[in-house]
């Protein structure tokens, strides 16, 4: 449980941090909260010889409301998201997910930028960002670019970030007023990782589902959208039968893994049940 030797810098600005990453190439890694990277280094599953600690860069930790979106700095901790009144009011599913990540220590140190960049298909935030149609703003040697969540999570532990890019901000479009969401996570014990979880956001107009987004955790090599269930529900009047029929399709097109926590069949069942419960909770229809 002792990491391989590494050098360490703690730059004070993003341009400095990017320059350090460029200089050290594939040997370098960004360090944020360290709650995914350090365990991997202790197990020697990751052996970077150079760490660029972004924790001392000013103004990377904030939650701000703009006209069209809510912006979260990459260093915003899970704890800050859990206790943000703005997030609770505007993005309840993100607040609920934050409150269910690990224990208080993990939530105090872990950052939303680190959780996104780590791209763990069992992580809670990646699925939320997918369901909320987030945009991820990265800074690199060629400047800044915006990556849609659907393009950001490429594969297991693989994001669309280039080696010398740093995730700076996450932008989540402001949901319309008749819209709400929830995050339901199923695990064996509280504070455990999800076996399966569902992030759902529903917008209603005159009793009908105008837009629905359902993100799935633990149902494939990356966070996925339950596209068939979304299609089945869009435009429908809110009614128990419609919610049940759509939920039954939640696992269509997914590739749930087989592991000690459960079989693919068990995960498909969980995805359908959690989706139904999430839709019922959001719409109040049962
Ligand atoms: C005991 C324990 C329980 C946990 N339980 C859960 C859980 O239930 N659900 C859950 O979702 N997570 C869980 N986690 C993971 C936790 O949420 C991590 O904090 C998070 O996944 C990574 O965030 P971090 O800031 O710690 O990133 P780090 O560990 O510092 O970095 C993770 C990876 O992202 C890269 N990175 C970090 N920030 C940036 C950036 N801004 N730009 C570019 N690359 C970056 C790093 O180079 C590294 O590859 C748990 C962790 C522990 C130790």
XYZ file of C-alpha atoms and ligand atoms in Angstrom:
339
model
C 0.000 0.000 0.000
C 2.894 2.364 -0.691
C 2.818 4.255 -3.997
C 5.756 4.164 -6.391
C 8.031 7.212 -6.141
C 6.764 10.378 -7.808
C 7.582 14.074 -8.089
C 5.022 16.669 -7.138
C 4.195 20.271 -8.030
C 1.386 22.525 -6.820
C 1.026 25.288 -9.434
C -0.947 28.458 -8.604
C -2.630 28.930 -12.002
C -4.239 26.860 -14.739
C -1.717 27.905 -17.451
C 1.124 26.808 -15.139
C -0.606 23.491 -14.472
C -1.171 22.882 -18.196
C 2.511 23.703 -18.877
C 3.570 21.151 -16.224
C 1.361 18.498 -17.854
C 2.767 19.271 -21.312
C 6.346 19.121 -20.000
C 5.936 15.731 -18.327
C 3.690 14.090 -20.938
C 2.185 10.695 -20.237
C 4.160 10.385 -16.961
C 2.081 13.166 -15.375
C -1.340 13.087 -13.709
C -3.598 15.746 -12.265
C -4.285 15.424 -8.529
C -7.549 16.909 -7.212
C -9.195 15.400 -4.089
C -7.019 12.291 -4.414
C -9.825 9.958 -3.370
C -9.679 7.878 -6.528
C -6.119 8.479 -7.694
C -4.279 7.916 -4.392
C -5.924 4.519 -3.677
C -4.990 3.425 -7.220
C -1.414 4.607 -6.682
C -1.189 2.803 -3.345
C -2.264 -0.398 -5.087
C 0.208 0.434 -7.889
C -2.576 0.175 -10.431
C -1.556 3.702 -11.427
C 2.110 4.729 -11.305
C 2.478 8.332 -12.493
C 5.964 9.669 -11.860
C 4.737 13.278 -11.727
C 1.696 14.708 -9.930
C 0.268 18.139 -10.741
C -1.792 19.103 -7.695
C -4.457 21.610 -8.819
C -5.747 22.105 -5.258
C -4.023 25.479 -4.785
C -5.370 27.083 -7.948
C -7.774 29.883 -7.027
C -11.346 30.036 -8.259
C -11.885 26.425 -9.233
C -14.362 25.802 -6.424
C -17.778 27.476 -6.825
C -21.423 26.946 -7.636
C -22.902 29.842 -9.643
C -26.162 30.459 -11.422
C -25.997 32.069 -14.866
C -28.879 32.918 -17.224
C -28.851 29.618 -19.050
C -26.966 27.251 -16.750
C -25.571 26.429 -13.349
C -21.770 26.357 -13.284
C -19.710 24.228 -10.926
C -15.972 24.684 -10.621
C -14.016 21.457 -11.064
C -12.719 21.555 -7.469
C -16.183 21.858 -5.920
C -16.404 19.066 -3.368
C -19.176 16.530 -3.013
C -19.871 18.088 0.416
C -20.324 21.575 -1.073
C -22.766 20.176 -3.630
C -24.642 18.194 -0.981
C -25.202 21.317 1.137
C -25.763 23.882 -1.632
C -29.255 25.446 -1.419
C -28.976 26.377 -5.101
C -28.252 22.784 -6.152
C -30.987 21.463 -3.880
C -33.545 23.838 -5.418
C -32.514 23.636 -9.085
C -30.802 20.246 -9.461
C -32.164 17.973 -6.723
C -30.857 14.826 -8.405
C -27.284 16.112 -8.183
C -27.737 17.032 -4.518
C -29.188 13.588 -3.764
C -26.318 11.867 -5.557
C -23.720 13.944 -3.674
C -25.278 13.006 -0.333
C -24.939 9.291 -1.170
C -21.282 9.248 -2.235
C -19.027 7.303 0.141
C -18.702 8.687 3.669
C -18.226 12.212 5.049
C -14.451 12.044 4.593
C -14.775 11.119 0.913
C -17.378 13.859 0.397
C -15.130 16.435 2.062
C -12.157 15.742 -0.200
C -13.601 14.361 -3.440
C -14.374 16.842 -6.230
C -16.920 16.803 -9.032
C -14.156 17.434 -11.567
C -12.189 14.454 -10.271
C -15.265 12.244 -10.301
C -16.012 13.224 -13.917
C -12.406 12.894 -15.143
C -12.081 9.505 -13.429
C -15.022 8.255 -15.576
C -15.918 5.324 -13.339
C -19.042 3.607 -14.747
C -20.061 2.907 -11.125
C -19.502 6.532 -10.076
C -22.543 8.582 -9.162
C -21.785 11.994 -10.705
C -21.004 10.845 -14.278
C -24.535 9.451 -14.624
C -26.051 12.645 -13.218
C -24.067 14.777 -15.662
C -25.262 12.594 -18.517
C -28.913 12.851 -17.446
C -28.611 16.619 -16.962
C -27.026 17.171 -20.415
C -24.015 18.839 -18.815
C -21.182 20.466 -20.746
C -17.647 19.999 -19.485
C -15.170 22.810 -20.052
C -11.554 21.697 -20.477
C -8.396 23.828 -20.697
C -5.334 22.570 -22.511
C -2.298 23.697 -24.505
C -4.556 24.681 -27.431
C -6.947 26.709 -25.235
C -10.408 25.932 -23.970
C -13.078 23.626 -25.373
C -16.514 22.409 -24.358
C -17.381 18.699 -24.389
C -20.939 17.412 -24.099
C -21.433 14.810 -21.346
C -22.605 12.252 -23.926
C -19.191 12.551 -25.644
C -17.130 12.980 -22.473
C -17.563 9.506 -20.942
C -15.848 7.340 -23.534
C -15.232 4.029 -21.763
C -14.382 2.537 -18.361
C -12.022 5.023 -16.631
C -11.605 6.830 -19.974
C -12.849 10.337 -20.609
C -12.523 12.517 -23.699
C -9.882 14.677 -21.973
C -6.532 14.880 -23.780
C -3.479 14.024 -21.605
C -2.546 17.685 -20.984
C -6.121 18.940 -20.529
C -7.612 19.992 -17.206
C -11.324 20.011 -16.523
C -12.098 23.547 -15.352
C -15.882 23.821 -15.102
C -19.078 21.849 -15.450
C -22.138 23.629 -16.876
C -25.595 22.237 -16.367
C -28.474 23.783 -18.346
C -31.094 25.306 -16.015
C -34.046 22.917 -16.044
C -37.401 24.587 -16.856
C -39.684 25.377 -13.920
C -42.015 22.379 -14.413
C -39.080 19.980 -14.207
C -37.681 17.893 -11.401
C -35.339 15.002 -10.847
C -34.156 12.369 -8.445
C -31.217 9.993 -7.966
C -31.971 6.522 -6.639
C -29.005 4.341 -5.727
C -29.106 0.674 -4.827
C -26.191 -0.731 -2.831
C -25.808 -3.431 -0.206
C -24.878 -1.065 2.613
C -25.193 2.687 3.006
C -22.013 4.471 1.807
C -21.192 1.651 -0.629
C -20.741 2.129 -4.349
C -23.870 1.641 -6.448
C -24.681 -1.777 -7.800
C -27.144 0.078 -10.022
C -28.411 3.655 -9.745
C -30.778 5.804 -11.751
C -30.654 9.566 -12.354
C -33.963 10.786 -13.752
C -35.104 14.268 -14.775
C -38.634 14.861 -16.074
C -40.167 18.021 -17.547
C -43.957 18.195 -17.701
C -46.333 20.330 -19.745
C -50.100 20.188 -19.230
C -49.937 16.742 -17.662
C -47.724 15.279 -20.365
C -44.071 14.340 -20.347
C -42.399 16.952 -22.493
C -38.862 15.669 -21.871
C -37.397 12.840 -19.837
C -33.767 11.915 -19.270
C -32.796 8.714 -17.492
C -29.151 8.003 -16.697
C -27.970 4.583 -15.534
C -25.027 3.804 -13.234
C -23.463 0.324 -13.266
C -25.201 -0.863 -16.443
C -22.261 -0.896 -18.846
C -18.666 0.209 -19.419
C -19.697 3.871 -19.056
C -22.723 5.760 -17.784
C -25.630 5.178 -20.149
C -28.978 6.751 -21.021
C -32.064 4.533 -20.939
C -32.943 5.620 -24.460
C -35.805 3.155 -25.062
C -37.539 4.113 -21.797
C -37.089 7.816 -22.600
C -38.642 7.326 -26.052
C -41.513 5.312 -24.619
C -42.455 8.052 -22.152
C -41.888 11.243 -24.142
C -45.196 12.889 -25.079
C -47.271 10.515 -22.925
C -49.790 11.632 -20.321
C -48.496 10.973 -16.813
C -50.234 7.791 -15.646
C -49.133 4.710 -13.688
C -49.384 2.410 -16.737
C -47.261 4.705 -18.906
C -44.569 4.919 -16.215
C -44.560 1.131 -15.755
C -44.361 0.412 -19.494
C -41.486 2.848 -19.986
C -39.587 1.591 -16.912
C -39.767 -1.989 -18.156
C -37.565 -0.858 -21.070
C -34.938 0.838 -18.873
C -32.271 -1.822 -19.429
C -32.820 -2.192 -23.210
C -29.534 -1.751 -25.064
C -27.364 -1.814 -21.904
C -24.443 -4.166 -21.188
C -24.541 -4.769 -17.411
C -21.480 -6.580 -16.038
C -21.354 -9.876 -14.159
C -19.503 -9.602 -10.836
C -19.708 -10.530 -7.150
C -22.483 -7.986 -6.604
C -24.866 -9.472 -9.125
C -25.612 -10.970 -12.491
C -26.562 -8.953 -15.579
C -30.178 -10.151 -15.123
C -30.227 -8.882 -11.540
C -28.924 -5.495 -12.680
C -31.509 -5.285 -15.476
C -34.217 -5.946 -12.896
C -32.777 -3.263 -10.604
C -32.629 -0.736 -13.456
C -36.319 -1.272 -14.260
C -37.446 -1.097 -10.624
C -35.348 1.969 -9.789
C -36.496 3.746 -12.957
C -40.152 3.125 -12.084
C -39.635 4.347 -8.527
C -37.755 7.430 -9.723
C -40.465 8.346 -12.257
C -43.193 7.787 -9.669
C -41.376 9.944 -7.123
C -40.872 12.788 -9.610
C -44.375 12.816 -11.089
C -46.304 11.788 -7.958
C -48.172 9.201 -10.064
C -48.376 5.654 -8.719
C -13.774 4.919 0.417
C -14.265 5.563 -0.845
C -15.606 5.466 -1.191
C -16.078 6.052 -2.358
N -17.397 5.908 -2.675
C -17.886 6.468 -3.808
C -19.262 6.352 -4.170
O -20.085 5.760 -3.450
N -19.650 6.917 -5.329
C -18.794 7.620 -6.139
O -19.216 8.103 -7.181
N -17.495 7.764 -5.805
C -17.020 7.212 -4.673
N -15.691 7.370 -4.356
C -14.808 8.120 -5.278
C -14.834 9.614 -4.906
O -16.066 10.173 -5.262
C -13.690 10.393 -5.574
O -13.521 11.546 -4.809
C -13.881 10.832 -6.984
O -14.239 9.751 -7.822
C -12.607 11.441 -7.572
O -12.493 12.782 -7.209
P -11.138 13.347 -6.657
O -11.301 14.826 -6.582
O -10.812 12.639 -5.402
O -10.131 12.998 -7.847
P -8.638 12.417 -7.830
O -8.606 11.124 -7.098
O -7.687 13.458 -7.431
O -8.462 12.160 -9.406
C -9.189 11.141 -10.058
C -8.776 11.108 -11.533
O -9.233 12.271 -12.207
C -8.131 13.059 -12.702
N -8.514 14.447 -12.412
C -8.950 14.952 -11.232
N -9.352 16.218 -11.357
C -9.133 16.547 -12.644
C -9.368 17.739 -13.399
N -9.934 18.836 -12.859
N -9.027 17.737 -14.716
C -8.488 16.632 -15.288
N -8.270 15.467 -14.631
C -8.601 15.439 -13.321
C -6.914 12.571 -11.957
O -5.737 12.723 -12.733
C -7.272 11.106 -11.749
O -7.006 10.366 -12.919
C -15.200 6.782 -3.194
C -13.841 6.905 -2.848
C -13.375 6.308 -1.688
C -11.920 6.460 -1.321
